[in-house]
Amino acid sequence: MTDRYEQLVEIAQALVAPGKGILAIDESGGTIKKRFDSVGVESTEANRLDYRSMMLSTEGLGTHISGAILFDETIRQQLPDGTSLVSLMEQAGILPGIKVDKGAKAMAGFEDEKVTEGLDGLRERLAEYAELGAKFAKWRAVITIGDEIPSRACIDANAHALARYAALCQEAGIVPIVEPEVLMDGDHDLDTSFDVTEATLKALFVQLYEQNVMLEGLVLKASMVISGSEAQDRAGVEEVAEATVDCLLNAVPAATAGVVFLSGGQDDVEATCHLDAMNKMGDMPWPLSFSYGRALQAECLKTWAADPKANREKAQQILLHRARMNGLAALGEWSEEEEN
Ligand code: 13P
Protein backbone atom coordinates (compact mmCIF):
# COMPACT_ATOMS: atom_id res chain seq x y z
CA MET A 1 0.00 0.00 0.00
CA THR A 2 1.47 3.31 -1.01
CA ASP A 3 0.91 6.56 0.84
CA ARG A 4 -1.02 7.93 -2.12
CA TYR A 5 -3.33 4.92 -2.17
CA GLU A 6 -4.06 5.32 1.52
CA GLN A 7 -4.56 9.04 1.17
CA LEU A 8 -7.09 8.56 -1.64
CA VAL A 9 -9.00 5.91 0.29
CA GLU A 10 -9.10 8.09 3.38
CA ILE A 11 -10.48 11.11 1.49
CA ALA A 12 -13.03 9.03 -0.40
CA GLN A 13 -14.29 7.44 2.81
CA ALA A 14 -14.48 10.82 4.52
CA LEU A 15 -16.66 12.14 1.69
CA VAL A 16 -19.24 9.42 2.29
CA ALA A 17 -18.88 9.13 6.07
CA PRO A 18 -22.10 8.01 7.80
CA GLY A 19 -24.74 10.75 7.82
CA LYS A 20 -22.70 13.10 5.63
CA GLY A 21 -22.88 14.22 2.02
CA ILE A 22 -21.58 16.82 -0.37
CA LEU A 23 -22.72 20.37 -1.08
CA ALA A 24 -22.38 21.20 -4.80
CA ILE A 25 -21.76 24.94 -5.24
CA ASP A 26 -19.63 24.65 -8.36
CA GLU A 27 -22.00 26.36 -10.80
CA SER A 28 -20.11 27.70 -13.79
CA GLY A 29 -20.36 31.41 -14.69
CA GLY A 30 -23.35 30.81 -16.96
CA THR A 31 -25.22 28.56 -14.52
CA ILE A 32 -24.80 30.79 -11.47
CA LYS A 33 -26.02 33.74 -13.57
CA LYS A 34 -29.15 31.75 -14.40
CA ARG A 35 -29.70 30.92 -10.71
CA PHE A 36 -29.11 34.55 -9.64
CA ASP A 37 -31.35 35.88 -12.44
CA SER A 38 -34.18 33.68 -11.13
CA VAL A 39 -34.04 35.51 -7.79
CA GLY A 40 -33.21 38.97 -9.11
CA VAL A 41 -29.57 39.19 -8.00
CA GLU A 42 -26.85 40.48 -10.31
CA SER A 43 -24.10 37.91 -10.92
CA THR A 44 -21.02 39.89 -9.89
CA GLU A 45 -17.88 38.43 -8.34
CA ALA A 46 -18.71 40.18 -5.05
CA ASN A 47 -22.25 38.76 -4.95
CA ARG A 48 -21.05 35.27 -5.79
CA LEU A 49 -18.49 35.52 -2.97
CA ASP A 50 -21.08 36.85 -0.54
CA TYR A 51 -23.55 34.08 -1.36
CA ARG A 52 -21.12 31.20 -1.33
CA SER A 53 -19.19 32.35 1.73
CA MET A 54 -22.52 32.80 3.54
CA MET A 55 -23.25 29.10 2.93
CA LEU A 56 -19.77 27.93 3.88
CA SER A 57 -19.84 29.96 7.15
CA THR A 58 -23.00 28.22 8.38
CA GLU A 59 -22.36 27.15 11.95
CA GLY A 60 -22.48 23.36 12.28
CA LEU A 61 -22.61 22.67 8.54
CA GLY A 62 -19.64 20.27 8.82
CA THR A 63 -21.78 17.92 10.92
CA HIS A 64 -23.76 16.97 7.81
CA ILE A 65 -21.58 18.16 4.93
CA SER A 66 -18.32 16.31 4.31
CA GLY A 67 -17.15 18.37 1.35
CA ALA A 68 -18.18 21.18 -0.96
CA ILE A 69 -17.46 21.36 -4.68
CA LEU A 70 -16.19 24.76 -5.77
CA PHE A 71 -15.78 26.50 -9.10
CA ASP A 72 -12.36 27.81 -10.19
CA GLU A 73 -13.21 31.37 -9.14
CA THR A 74 -14.34 30.29 -5.66
CA ILE A 75 -11.30 28.22 -4.72
CA ARG A 76 -9.19 31.37 -5.21
CA GLN A 77 -11.49 33.76 -3.31
CA GLN A 78 -10.93 35.40 0.06
CA LEU A 79 -13.17 37.15 2.55
CA PRO A 80 -12.56 40.88 3.10
CA ASP A 81 -10.46 40.00 6.19
CA GLY A 82 -8.10 37.93 4.05
CA THR A 83 -9.38 34.48 5.08
CA SER A 84 -9.51 32.23 2.03
CA LEU A 85 -12.67 30.23 1.46
CA VAL A 86 -10.50 27.12 1.54
CA SER A 87 -9.31 27.86 5.08
CA LEU A 88 -12.87 28.73 6.10
CA MET A 89 -13.86 25.25 4.94
CA GLU A 90 -10.91 23.58 6.63
CA GLN A 91 -11.90 25.21 9.93
CA ALA A 92 -15.45 23.92 9.47
CA GLY A 93 -14.25 20.37 8.74
CA ILE A 94 -15.52 20.53 5.14
CA LEU A 95 -13.21 19.14 2.45
CA PRO A 96 -12.60 21.47 -0.51
CA GLY A 97 -13.43 20.03 -3.92
CA ILE A 98 -13.13 21.49 -7.41
CA LYS A 99 -15.04 21.16 -10.64
CA VAL A 100 -12.42 20.59 -13.34
CA ASP A 101 -14.37 19.85 -16.50
CA LYS A 102 -14.82 22.60 -19.05
CA GLY A 103 -18.45 21.85 -19.75
CA ALA A 104 -20.56 19.57 -21.92
CA LYS A 105 -20.27 20.67 -25.55
CA ALA A 106 -22.21 19.68 -28.66
CA MET A 107 -20.83 16.34 -29.92
CA ALA A 108 -19.73 16.58 -33.54
CA GLY A 109 -21.76 14.31 -35.78
CA PHE A 110 -24.34 13.55 -33.09
CA GLU A 111 -27.27 15.91 -33.02
CA ASP A 112 -28.66 16.74 -29.56
CA GLU A 113 -25.87 14.90 -27.76
CA LYS A 114 -22.99 16.23 -25.70
CA VAL A 115 -19.45 15.32 -24.81
CA THR A 116 -17.60 16.90 -21.91
CA GLU A 117 -14.34 18.75 -22.60
CA GLY A 118 -11.40 19.64 -20.37
CA LEU A 119 -8.69 16.97 -20.59
CA ASP A 120 -6.03 19.14 -22.25
CA GLY A 121 -3.73 20.59 -19.59
CA LEU A 122 -5.67 18.81 -16.85
CA ARG A 123 -2.54 17.34 -15.20
CA GLU A 124 -1.16 20.86 -14.68
CA ARG A 125 -4.48 22.26 -13.50
CA LEU A 126 -4.88 19.42 -10.97
CA ALA A 127 -1.39 20.09 -9.60
CA GLU A 128 -2.36 23.72 -9.05
CA TYR A 129 -5.68 22.82 -7.43
CA ALA A 130 -3.91 20.39 -5.10
CA GLU A 131 -1.63 23.31 -4.09
CA LEU A 132 -4.71 25.42 -3.45
CA GLY A 133 -6.06 22.75 -1.10
CA ALA A 134 -8.42 20.66 -3.25
CA LYS A 135 -8.86 17.13 -1.92
CA PHE A 136 -11.34 15.94 -4.51
CA ALA A 137 -12.61 16.91 -7.95
CA LYS A 138 -15.68 16.58 -10.13
CA TRP A 139 -16.24 15.96 -13.82
CA ARG A 140 -19.79 15.88 -15.18
CA ALA A 141 -20.81 14.11 -18.35
CA VAL A 142 -24.31 14.58 -19.75
CA ILE A 143 -26.36 11.79 -21.29
CA THR A 144 -29.62 12.85 -22.93
CA ILE A 145 -32.62 10.58 -23.42
CA GLY A 146 -34.64 11.22 -26.57
CA ASP A 147 -35.64 9.89 -29.94
CA GLU A 148 -32.99 7.22 -30.75
CA ILE A 149 -30.57 8.68 -28.21
CA PRO A 150 -28.30 8.26 -26.35
CA SER A 151 -26.04 6.78 -29.01
CA ARG A 152 -23.38 4.22 -28.12
CA ALA A 153 -20.78 6.72 -29.35
CA CYS A 154 -21.93 9.36 -26.87
CA ILE A 155 -21.94 6.96 -23.93
CA ASP A 156 -18.48 5.63 -24.84
CA ALA A 157 -16.86 9.01 -25.55
CA ASN A 158 -18.05 10.35 -22.20
CA ALA A 159 -17.05 7.19 -20.31
CA HIS A 160 -13.59 7.37 -21.84
CA ALA A 161 -13.13 11.01 -20.85
CA LEU A 162 -14.41 10.38 -17.32
CA ALA A 163 -11.88 7.58 -16.87
CA ARG A 164 -8.99 9.64 -18.23
CA TYR A 165 -9.94 12.45 -15.85
CA ALA A 166 -10.21 10.00 -12.93
CA ALA A 167 -6.76 8.53 -13.62
CA LEU A 168 -5.19 12.00 -13.71
CA CYS A 169 -6.90 12.92 -10.43
CA GLN A 170 -5.58 9.85 -8.65
CA GLU A 171 -2.08 10.53 -9.98
CA ALA A 172 -2.34 13.98 -8.36
CA GLY A 173 -3.59 12.56 -5.03
CA ILE A 174 -7.07 13.99 -5.63
CA VAL A 175 -10.18 11.81 -5.30
CA PRO A 176 -12.21 11.85 -8.51
CA ILE A 177 -15.97 12.15 -8.37
CA VAL A 178 -17.17 10.73 -11.67
CA GLU A 179 -20.56 12.06 -12.68
CA PRO A 180 -22.32 10.60 -15.69
CA GLU A 181 -25.64 12.44 -15.42
CA VAL A 182 -28.56 10.90 -17.28
CA LEU A 183 -30.83 13.91 -17.69
CA MET A 184 -34.37 13.85 -16.34
CA ASP A 185 -35.57 16.05 -19.22
CA GLY A 186 -38.18 14.43 -21.43
CA ASP A 187 -41.29 12.26 -21.18
CA HIS A 188 -39.54 8.88 -20.93
CA ASP A 189 -40.67 6.26 -18.43
CA LEU A 190 -38.85 4.64 -15.54
CA ASP A 191 -37.75 1.59 -17.57
CA THR A 192 -36.05 3.78 -20.17
CA SER A 193 -34.26 5.69 -17.43
CA PHE A 194 -33.17 2.34 -15.97
CA ASP A 195 -31.82 1.00 -19.26
CA VAL A 196 -29.92 4.16 -20.17
CA THR A 197 -28.47 4.54 -16.67
CA GLU A 198 -27.39 0.90 -16.60
CA ALA A 199 -25.72 1.10 -20.03
CA THR A 200 -23.98 4.33 -19.03
CA LEU A 201 -22.66 2.99 -15.75
CA LYS A 202 -21.49 -0.29 -17.26
CA ALA A 203 -19.57 1.55 -19.99
CA LEU A 204 -18.05 3.84 -17.37
CA PHE A 205 -16.80 1.02 -15.14
CA VAL A 206 -15.27 -0.80 -18.12
CA GLN A 207 -13.29 2.34 -18.93
CA LEU A 208 -12.31 2.91 -15.30
CA TYR A 209 -11.01 -0.67 -15.20
CA GLU A 210 -9.12 -0.38 -18.48
CA GLN A 211 -7.51 2.86 -17.41
CA ASN A 212 -6.30 1.51 -14.05
CA VAL A 213 -8.48 3.67 -11.86
CA MET A 214 -8.60 2.49 -8.28
CA LEU A 215 -12.25 2.16 -7.23
CA GLU A 216 -11.56 2.38 -3.48
CA GLY A 217 -10.38 5.92 -4.09
CA LEU A 218 -13.26 7.04 -6.28
CA VAL A 219 -16.81 8.27 -5.67
CA LEU A 220 -19.58 7.83 -8.23
CA LYS A 221 -22.00 10.73 -8.59
CA ALA A 222 -25.07 9.16 -10.12
CA SER A 223 -28.45 10.29 -11.30
CA MET A 224 -31.40 8.41 -9.87
CA VAL A 225 -33.46 6.11 -12.05
CA ILE A 226 -36.51 8.33 -12.34
CA SER A 227 -39.36 9.09 -14.77
CA GLY A 228 -38.75 11.94 -17.21
CA SER A 229 -39.84 15.31 -15.85
CA GLU A 230 -42.60 15.52 -18.48
CA ALA A 231 -43.75 11.88 -18.25
CA GLN A 232 -47.49 11.23 -17.81
CA ASP A 233 -47.50 8.88 -14.81
CA ARG A 234 -44.35 9.53 -12.89
CA ALA A 235 -43.06 6.67 -10.71
CA GLY A 236 -43.47 7.11 -6.95
CA VAL A 237 -40.83 7.22 -4.23
CA GLU A 238 -40.63 3.47 -3.59
CA GLU A 239 -40.42 2.65 -7.29
CA VAL A 240 -37.65 5.17 -7.87
CA ALA A 241 -35.72 3.91 -4.86
CA GLU A 242 -36.01 0.26 -5.87
CA ALA A 243 -35.17 0.84 -9.52
CA THR A 244 -32.16 2.99 -8.63
CA VAL A 245 -30.73 0.48 -6.16
CA ASP A 246 -31.39 -2.38 -8.57
CA CYS A 247 -29.59 -0.52 -11.35
CA LEU A 248 -26.60 0.33 -9.15
CA LEU A 249 -26.35 -3.27 -7.91
CA ASN A 250 -26.16 -4.38 -11.54
CA ALA A 251 -23.52 -1.92 -12.62
CA VAL A 252 -21.40 -0.57 -9.77
CA PRO A 253 -18.60 -2.75 -8.34
CA ALA A 254 -18.68 -3.19 -4.57
CA ALA A 255 -15.13 -1.83 -4.27
CA THR A 256 -16.32 1.67 -5.21
CA ALA A 257 -15.90 3.91 -2.15
CA GLY A 258 -19.37 5.39 -2.36
CA VAL A 259 -22.24 6.63 -4.45
CA VAL A 260 -23.65 10.14 -4.09
CA PHE A 261 -26.63 11.42 -6.03
CA LEU A 262 -27.21 14.64 -7.89
CA SER A 263 -30.66 16.19 -7.58
CA GLY A 264 -31.02 17.01 -11.28
CA GLY A 265 -34.18 19.11 -11.02
CA GLN A 266 -36.02 17.15 -8.30
CA ASP A 267 -37.49 19.40 -5.66
CA ASP A 268 -35.82 19.58 -2.26
CA VAL A 269 -37.94 17.20 -0.23
CA GLU A 270 -38.43 14.79 -3.14
CA ALA A 271 -34.64 14.37 -3.41
CA THR A 272 -34.43 13.73 0.33
CA CYS A 273 -37.31 11.20 0.27
CA HIS A 274 -35.75 9.22 -2.56
CA LEU A 275 -32.39 8.95 -0.82
CA ASP A 276 -34.02 8.01 2.47
CA ALA A 277 -36.15 5.29 0.82
CA MET A 278 -33.04 3.72 -0.69
CA ASN A 279 -31.20 3.67 2.61
CA LYS A 280 -34.25 2.24 4.38
CA MET A 281 -33.96 -0.78 2.04
CA GLY A 282 -31.09 -2.07 4.19
CA ASP A 283 -27.39 -2.76 3.75
CA MET A 284 -25.77 -1.88 0.43
CA PRO A 285 -22.26 -2.67 -0.86
CA TRP A 286 -21.43 1.08 -0.77
CA PRO A 287 -22.63 4.09 1.23
CA LEU A 288 -25.43 5.94 -0.61
CA SER A 289 -25.43 9.66 0.04
CA PHE A 290 -26.02 13.02 -1.63
CA SER A 291 -24.13 15.63 -3.62
CA TYR A 292 -26.96 18.04 -4.26
CA GLY A 293 -26.76 21.46 -5.81
CA ARG A 294 -30.26 22.80 -6.35
CA ALA A 295 -31.98 20.54 -3.80
CA LEU A 296 -29.73 21.93 -1.04
CA GLN A 297 -29.61 25.52 -2.19
CA ALA A 298 -33.02 26.43 -3.67
CA GLU A 299 -34.72 27.79 -0.52
CA CYS A 300 -31.52 29.14 0.92
CA LEU A 301 -30.83 31.11 -2.27
CA LYS A 302 -34.35 32.56 -2.37
CA THR A 303 -34.17 33.69 1.23
CA TRP A 304 -30.70 35.18 0.92
CA ALA A 305 -31.61 36.99 -2.31
CA ALA A 306 -34.64 38.70 -0.75
CA ASP A 307 -32.23 40.63 1.52
CA PRO A 308 -28.64 39.37 1.62
CA LYS A 309 -27.71 41.26 4.78
CA ALA A 310 -30.82 40.94 6.91
CA ASN A 311 -31.59 37.36 5.88
CA ARG A 312 -28.08 35.94 6.15
CA GLU A 313 -28.69 33.87 9.27
CA LYS A 314 -32.13 32.80 8.16
CA ALA A 315 -30.69 31.54 4.87
CA GLN A 316 -27.99 29.66 6.79
CA GLN A 317 -30.62 28.01 9.01
CA ILE A 318 -32.52 26.88 5.92
CA LEU A 319 -29.37 25.39 4.40
CA LEU A 320 -28.47 23.69 7.67
CA HIS A 321 -31.94 22.17 7.92
CA ARG A 322 -31.71 20.74 4.37
CA ALA A 323 -28.21 19.42 5.07
CA ARG A 324 -29.43 17.78 8.27
CA MET A 325 -32.48 16.25 6.52
CA ASN A 326 -30.26 14.78 3.80
CA GLY A 327 -27.78 13.59 6.42
CA LEU A 328 -30.65 11.67 8.04
CA ALA A 329 -31.70 10.35 4.62
CA ALA A 330 -28.16 9.09 4.06
CA LEU A 331 -28.71 6.95 7.16
CA GLY A 332 -32.30 5.98 6.24
CA GLU A 333 -33.47 7.89 9.32
CA TRP A 334 -35.38 10.79 7.77
CA SER A 335 -39.06 11.28 8.68
CA GLU A 336 -41.89 13.77 8.07
CA GLU A 337 -41.67 14.78 11.73
CA GLU A 338 -37.99 15.66 11.39
CA GLU A 339 -38.78 17.53 8.18
CA ASN A 340 -41.42 19.69 9.83
P1 13P B 1 -27.97 19.34 -8.92
O1 13P B 1 -28.13 18.62 -7.61
O2 13P B 1 -28.60 20.70 -8.92
O3 13P B 1 -28.36 18.48 -10.08
O4 13P B 1 -26.43 19.65 -9.10
C1 13P B 1 -25.50 18.71 -8.74
C2 13P B 1 -24.31 18.85 -9.59
O5 13P B 1 -23.23 19.07 -9.08
C3 13P B 1 -24.45 18.69 -11.03
O6 13P B 1 -23.19 18.55 -11.61
Coordinates of C-alpha atoms and ligand atoms in Angstrom, one line a residue:
M1 CA 0.0 0.0 0.0
T2 CA 1.5 3.3 -1.0
D3 CA 0.9 6.6 0.8
R4 CA -1.0 7.9 -2.1
Y5 CA -3.3 4.9 -2.2
E6 CA -4.1 5.3 1.5
Q7 CA -4.6 9.0 1.2
L8 CA -7.1 8.6 -1.6
V9 CA -9.0 5.9 0.3
E10 CA -9.1 8.1 3.4
I11 CA -10.5 11.1 1.5
A12 CA -13.0 9.0 -0.4
Q13 CA -14.3 7.4 2.8
A14 CA -14.5 10.8 4.5
L15 CA -16.7 12.1 1.7
V16 CA -19.2 9.4 2.3
A17 CA -18.9 9.1 6.1
P18 CA -22.1 8.0 7.8
G19 CA -24.7 10.7 7.8
K20 CA -22.7 13.1 5.6
G21 CA -22.9 14.2 2.0
I22 CA -21.6 16.8 -0.4
L23 CA -22.7 20.4 -1.1
A24 CA -22.4 21.2 -4.8
I25 CA -21.8 24.9 -5.2
D26 CA -19.6 24.7 -8.4
E27 CA -22.0 26.4 -10.8
S28 CA -20.1 27.7 -13.8
G29 CA -20.4 31.4 -14.7
G30 CA -23.4 30.8 -17.0
T31 CA -25.2 28.6 -14.5
I32 CA -24.8 30.8 -11.5
K33 CA -26.0 33.7 -13.6
K34 CA -29.1 31.7 -14.4
R35 CA -29.7 30.9 -10.7
F36 CA -29.1 34.5 -9.6
D37 CA -31.4 35.9 -12.4
S38 CA -34.2 33.7 -11.1
V39 CA -34.0 35.5 -7.8
G40 CA -33.2 39.0 -9.1
V41 CA -29.6 39.2 -8.0
E42 CA -26.8 40.5 -10.3
S43 CA -24.1 37.9 -10.9
T44 CA -21.0 39.9 -9.9
E45 CA -17.9 38.4 -8.3
A46 CA -18.7 40.2 -5.1
N47 CA -22.2 38.8 -5.0
R48 CA -21.0 35.3 -5.8
L49 CA -18.5 35.5 -3.0
D50 CA -21.1 36.9 -0.5
Y51 CA -23.5 34.1 -1.4
R52 CA -21.1 31.2 -1.3
S53 CA -19.2 32.4 1.7
M54 CA -22.5 32.8 3.5
M55 CA -23.3 29.1 2.9
L56 CA -19.8 27.9 3.9
S57 CA -19.8 30.0 7.1
T58 CA -23.0 28.2 8.4
E59 CA -22.4 27.1 12.0
G60 CA -22.5 23.4 12.3
L61 CA -22.6 22.7 8.5
G62 CA -19.6 20.3 8.8
T63 CA -21.8 17.9 10.9
H64 CA -23.8 17.0 7.8
I65 CA -21.6 18.2 4.9
S66 CA -18.3 16.3 4.3
G67 CA -17.1 18.4 1.3
A68 CA -18.2 21.2 -1.0
I69 CA -17.5 21.4 -4.7
L70 CA -16.2 24.8 -5.8
F71 CA -15.8 26.5 -9.1
D72 CA -12.4 27.8 -10.2
E73 CA -13.2 31.4 -9.1
T74 CA -14.3 30.3 -5.7
I75 CA -11.3 28.2 -4.7
R76 CA -9.2 31.4 -5.2
Q77 CA -11.5 33.8 -3.3
Q78 CA -10.9 35.4 0.1
L79 CA -13.2 37.2 2.5
P80 CA -12.6 40.9 3.1
D81 CA -10.5 40.0 6.2
G82 CA -8.1 37.9 4.0
T83 CA -9.4 34.5 5.1
S84 CA -9.5 32.2 2.0
L85 CA -12.7 30.2 1.5
V86 CA -10.5 27.1 1.5
S87 CA -9.3 27.9 5.1
L88 CA -12.9 28.7 6.1
M89 CA -13.9 25.2 4.9
E90 CA -10.9 23.6 6.6
Q91 CA -11.9 25.2 9.9
A92 CA -15.4 23.9 9.5
G93 CA -14.3 20.4 8.7
I94 CA -15.5 20.5 5.1
L95 CA -13.2 19.1 2.5
P96 CA -12.6 21.5 -0.5
G97 CA -13.4 20.0 -3.9
I98 CA -13.1 21.5 -7.4
K99 CA -15.0 21.2 -10.6
V100 CA -12.4 20.6 -13.3
D101 CA -14.4 19.9 -16.5
K102 CA -14.8 22.6 -19.0
G103 CA -18.4 21.9 -19.8
A104 CA -20.6 19.6 -21.9
K105 CA -20.3 20.7 -25.6
A106 CA -22.2 19.7 -28.7
M107 CA -20.8 16.3 -29.9
A108 CA -19.7 16.6 -33.5
G109 CA -21.8 14.3 -35.8
F110 CA -24.3 13.5 -33.1
E111 CA -27.3 15.9 -33.0
D112 CA -28.7 16.7 -29.6
E113 CA -25.9 14.9 -27.8
K114 CA -23.0 16.2 -25.7
V115 CA -19.4 15.3 -24.8
T116 CA -17.6 16.9 -21.9
E117 CA -14.3 18.7 -22.6
G118 CA -11.4 19.6 -20.4
L119 CA -8.7 17.0 -20.6
D120 CA -6.0 19.1 -22.2
G121 CA -3.7 20.6 -19.6
L122 CA -5.7 18.8 -16.9
R123 CA -2.5 17.3 -15.2
E124 CA -1.2 20.9 -14.7
R125 CA -4.5 22.3 -13.5
L126 CA -4.9 19.4 -11.0
A127 CA -1.4 20.1 -9.6
E128 CA -2.4 23.7 -9.1
Y129 CA -5.7 22.8 -7.4
A130 CA -3.9 20.4 -5.1
E131 CA -1.6 23.3 -4.1
L132 CA -4.7 25.4 -3.5
G133 CA -6.1 22.7 -1.1
A134 CA -8.4 20.7 -3.3
K135 CA -8.9 17.1 -1.9
F136 CA -11.3 15.9 -4.5
A137 CA -12.6 16.9 -8.0
K138 CA -15.7 16.6 -10.1
W139 CA -16.2 16.0 -13.8
R140 CA -19.8 15.9 -15.2
A141 CA -20.8 14.1 -18.4
V142 CA -24.3 14.6 -19.8
I143 CA -26.4 11.8 -21.3
T144 CA -29.6 12.9 -22.9
I145 CA -32.6 10.6 -23.4
G146 CA -34.6 11.2 -26.6
D147 CA -35.6 9.9 -29.9
E148 CA -33.0 7.2 -30.8
I149 CA -30.6 8.7 -28.2
P150 CA -28.3 8.3 -26.3
S151 CA -26.0 6.8 -29.0
R152 CA -23.4 4.2 -28.1
A153 CA -20.8 6.7 -29.3
C154 CA -21.9 9.4 -26.9
I155 CA -21.9 7.0 -23.9
D156 CA -18.5 5.6 -24.8
A157 CA -16.9 9.0 -25.5
N158 CA -18.1 10.3 -22.2
A159 CA -17.1 7.2 -20.3
H160 CA -13.6 7.4 -21.8
A161 CA -13.1 11.0 -20.8
L162 CA -14.4 10.4 -17.3
A163 CA -11.9 7.6 -16.9
R164 CA -9.0 9.6 -18.2
Y165 CA -9.9 12.4 -15.9
A166 CA -10.2 10.0 -12.9
A167 CA -6.8 8.5 -13.6
L168 CA -5.2 12.0 -13.7
C169 CA -6.9 12.9 -10.4
Q170 CA -5.6 9.9 -8.6
E171 CA -2.1 10.5 -10.0
A172 CA -2.3 14.0 -8.4
G173 CA -3.6 12.6 -5.0
I174 CA -7.1 14.0 -5.6
V175 CA -10.2 11.8 -5.3
P176 CA -12.2 11.9 -8.5
I177 CA -16.0 12.2 -8.4
V178 CA -17.2 10.7 -11.7
E179 CA -20.6 12.1 -12.7
P180 CA -22.3 10.6 -15.7
E181 CA -25.6 12.4 -15.4
V182 CA -28.6 10.9 -17.3
L183 CA -30.8 13.9 -17.7
M184 CA -34.4 13.8 -16.3
D185 CA -35.6 16.1 -19.2
G186 CA -38.2 14.4 -21.4
D187 CA -41.3 12.3 -21.2
H188 CA -39.5 8.9 -20.9
D189 CA -40.7 6.3 -18.4
L190 CA -38.8 4.6 -15.5
D191 CA -37.7 1.6 -17.6
T192 CA -36.1 3.8 -20.2
S193 CA -34.3 5.7 -17.4
F194 CA -33.2 2.3 -16.0
D195 CA -31.8 1.0 -19.3
V196 CA -29.9 4.2 -20.2
T197 CA -28.5 4.5 -16.7
E198 CA -27.4 0.9 -16.6
A199 CA -25.7 1.1 -20.0
T200 CA -24.0 4.3 -19.0
L201 CA -22.7 3.0 -15.7
K202 CA -21.5 -0.3 -17.3
A203 CA -19.6 1.6 -20.0
L204 CA -18.1 3.8 -17.4
F205 CA -16.8 1.0 -15.1
V206 CA -15.3 -0.8 -18.1
Q207 CA -13.3 2.3 -18.9
L208 CA -12.3 2.9 -15.3
Y209 CA -11.0 -0.7 -15.2
E210 CA -9.1 -0.4 -18.5
Q211 CA -7.5 2.9 -17.4
N212 CA -6.3 1.5 -14.0
V213 CA -8.5 3.7 -11.9
M214 CA -8.6 2.5 -8.3
L215 CA -12.2 2.2 -7.2
E216 CA -11.6 2.4 -3.5
G217 CA -10.4 5.9 -4.1
L218 CA -13.3 7.0 -6.3
V219 CA -16.8 8.3 -5.7
L220 CA -19.6 7.8 -8.2
K221 CA -22.0 10.7 -8.6
A222 CA -25.1 9.2 -10.1
S223 CA -28.4 10.3 -11.3
M224 CA -31.4 8.4 -9.9
V225 CA -33.5 6.1 -12.0
I226 CA -36.5 8.3 -12.3
S227 CA -39.4 9.1 -14.8
G228 CA -38.7 11.9 -17.2
S229 CA -39.8 15.3 -15.9
E230 CA -42.6 15.5 -18.5
A231 CA -43.7 11.9 -18.2
Q232 CA -47.5 11.2 -17.8
D233 CA -47.5 8.9 -14.8
R234 CA -44.4 9.5 -12.9
A235 CA -43.1 6.7 -10.7
G236 CA -43.5 7.1 -7.0
V237 CA -40.8 7.2 -4.2
E238 CA -40.6 3.5 -3.6
E239 CA -40.4 2.6 -7.3
V240 CA -37.6 5.2 -7.9
A241 CA -35.7 3.9 -4.9
E242 CA -36.0 0.3 -5.9
A243 CA -35.2 0.8 -9.5
T244 CA -32.2 3.0 -8.6
V245 CA -30.7 0.5 -6.2
D246 CA -31.4 -2.4 -8.6
C247 CA -29.6 -0.5 -11.3
L248 CA -26.6 0.3 -9.1
L249 CA -26.3 -3.3 -7.9
N250 CA -26.2 -4.4 -11.5
A251 CA -23.5 -1.9 -12.6
V252 CA -21.4 -0.6 -9.8
P253 CA -18.6 -2.7 -8.3
A254 CA -18.7 -3.2 -4.6
A255 CA -15.1 -1.8 -4.3
T256 CA -16.3 1.7 -5.2
A257 CA -15.9 3.9 -2.2
G258 CA -19.4 5.4 -2.4
V259 CA -22.2 6.6 -4.4
V260 CA -23.7 10.1 -4.1
F261 CA -26.6 11.4 -6.0
L262 CA -27.2 14.6 -7.9
S263 CA -30.7 16.2 -7.6
G264 CA -31.0 17.0 -11.3
G265 CA -34.2 19.1 -11.0
Q266 CA -36.0 17.1 -8.3
D267 CA -37.5 19.4 -5.7
D268 CA -35.8 19.6 -2.3
V269 CA -37.9 17.2 -0.2
E270 CA -38.4 14.8 -3.1
A271 CA -34.6 14.4 -3.4
T272 CA -34.4 13.7 0.3
C273 CA -37.3 11.2 0.3
H274 CA -35.7 9.2 -2.6
L275 CA -32.4 8.9 -0.8
D276 CA -34.0 8.0 2.5
A277 CA -36.2 5.3 0.8
M278 CA -33.0 3.7 -0.7
N279 CA -31.2 3.7 2.6
K280 CA -34.3 2.2 4.4
M281 CA -34.0 -0.8 2.0
G282 CA -31.1 -2.1 4.2
D283 CA -27.4 -2.8 3.8
M284 CA -25.8 -1.9 0.4
P285 CA -22.3 -2.7 -0.9
W286 CA -21.4 1.1 -0.8
P287 CA -22.6 4.1 1.2
L288 CA -25.4 5.9 -0.6
S289 CA -25.4 9.7 0.0
F290 CA -26.0 13.0 -1.6
S291 CA -24.1 15.6 -3.6
Y292 CA -27.0 18.0 -4.3
G293 CA -26.8 21.5 -5.8
R294 CA -30.3 22.8 -6.3
A295 CA -32.0 20.5 -3.8
L296 CA -29.7 21.9 -1.0
Q297 CA -29.6 25.5 -2.2
A298 CA -33.0 26.4 -3.7
E299 CA -34.7 27.8 -0.5
C300 CA -31.5 29.1 0.9
L301 CA -30.8 31.1 -2.3
K302 CA -34.4 32.6 -2.4
T303 CA -34.2 33.7 1.2
W304 CA -30.7 35.2 0.9
A305 CA -31.6 37.0 -2.3
A306 CA -34.6 38.7 -0.8
D307 CA -32.2 40.6 1.5
P308 CA -28.6 39.4 1.6
K309 CA -27.7 41.3 4.8
A310 CA -30.8 40.9 6.9
N311 CA -31.6 37.4 5.9
R312 CA -28.1 35.9 6.1
E313 CA -28.7 33.9 9.3
K314 CA -32.1 32.8 8.2
A315 CA -30.7 31.5 4.9
Q316 CA -28.0 29.7 6.8
Q317 CA -30.6 28.0 9.0
I318 CA -32.5 26.9 5.9
L319 CA -29.4 25.4 4.4
L320 CA -28.5 23.7 7.7
H321 CA -31.9 22.2 7.9
R322 CA -31.7 20.7 4.4
A323 CA -28.2 19.4 5.1
R324 CA -29.4 17.8 8.3
M325 CA -32.5 16.2 6.5
N326 CA -30.3 14.8 3.8
G327 CA -27.8 13.6 6.4
L328 CA -30.6 11.7 8.0
A329 CA -31.7 10.3 4.6
A330 CA -28.2 9.1 4.1
L331 CA -28.7 6.9 7.2
G332 CA -32.3 6.0 6.2
E333 CA -33.5 7.9 9.3
W334 CA -35.4 10.8 7.8
S335 CA -39.1 11.3 8.7
E336 CA -41.9 13.8 8.1
E337 CA -41.7 14.8 11.7
E338 CA -38.0 15.7 11.4
E339 CA -38.8 17.5 8.2
N340 CA -41.4 19.7 9.8
Ligands
13P1 P1 -28.0 19.3 -8.9 O1 -28.1 18.6 -7.6 O2 -28.6 20.7 -8.9 O3 -28.4 18.5 -10.1 O4 -26.4 19.7 -9.1 C1 -25.5 18.7 -8.7 C2 -24.3 18.8 -9.6 O5 -23.2 19.1 -9.1 C3 -24.5 18.7 -11.0 O6 -23.2 18.6 -11.6

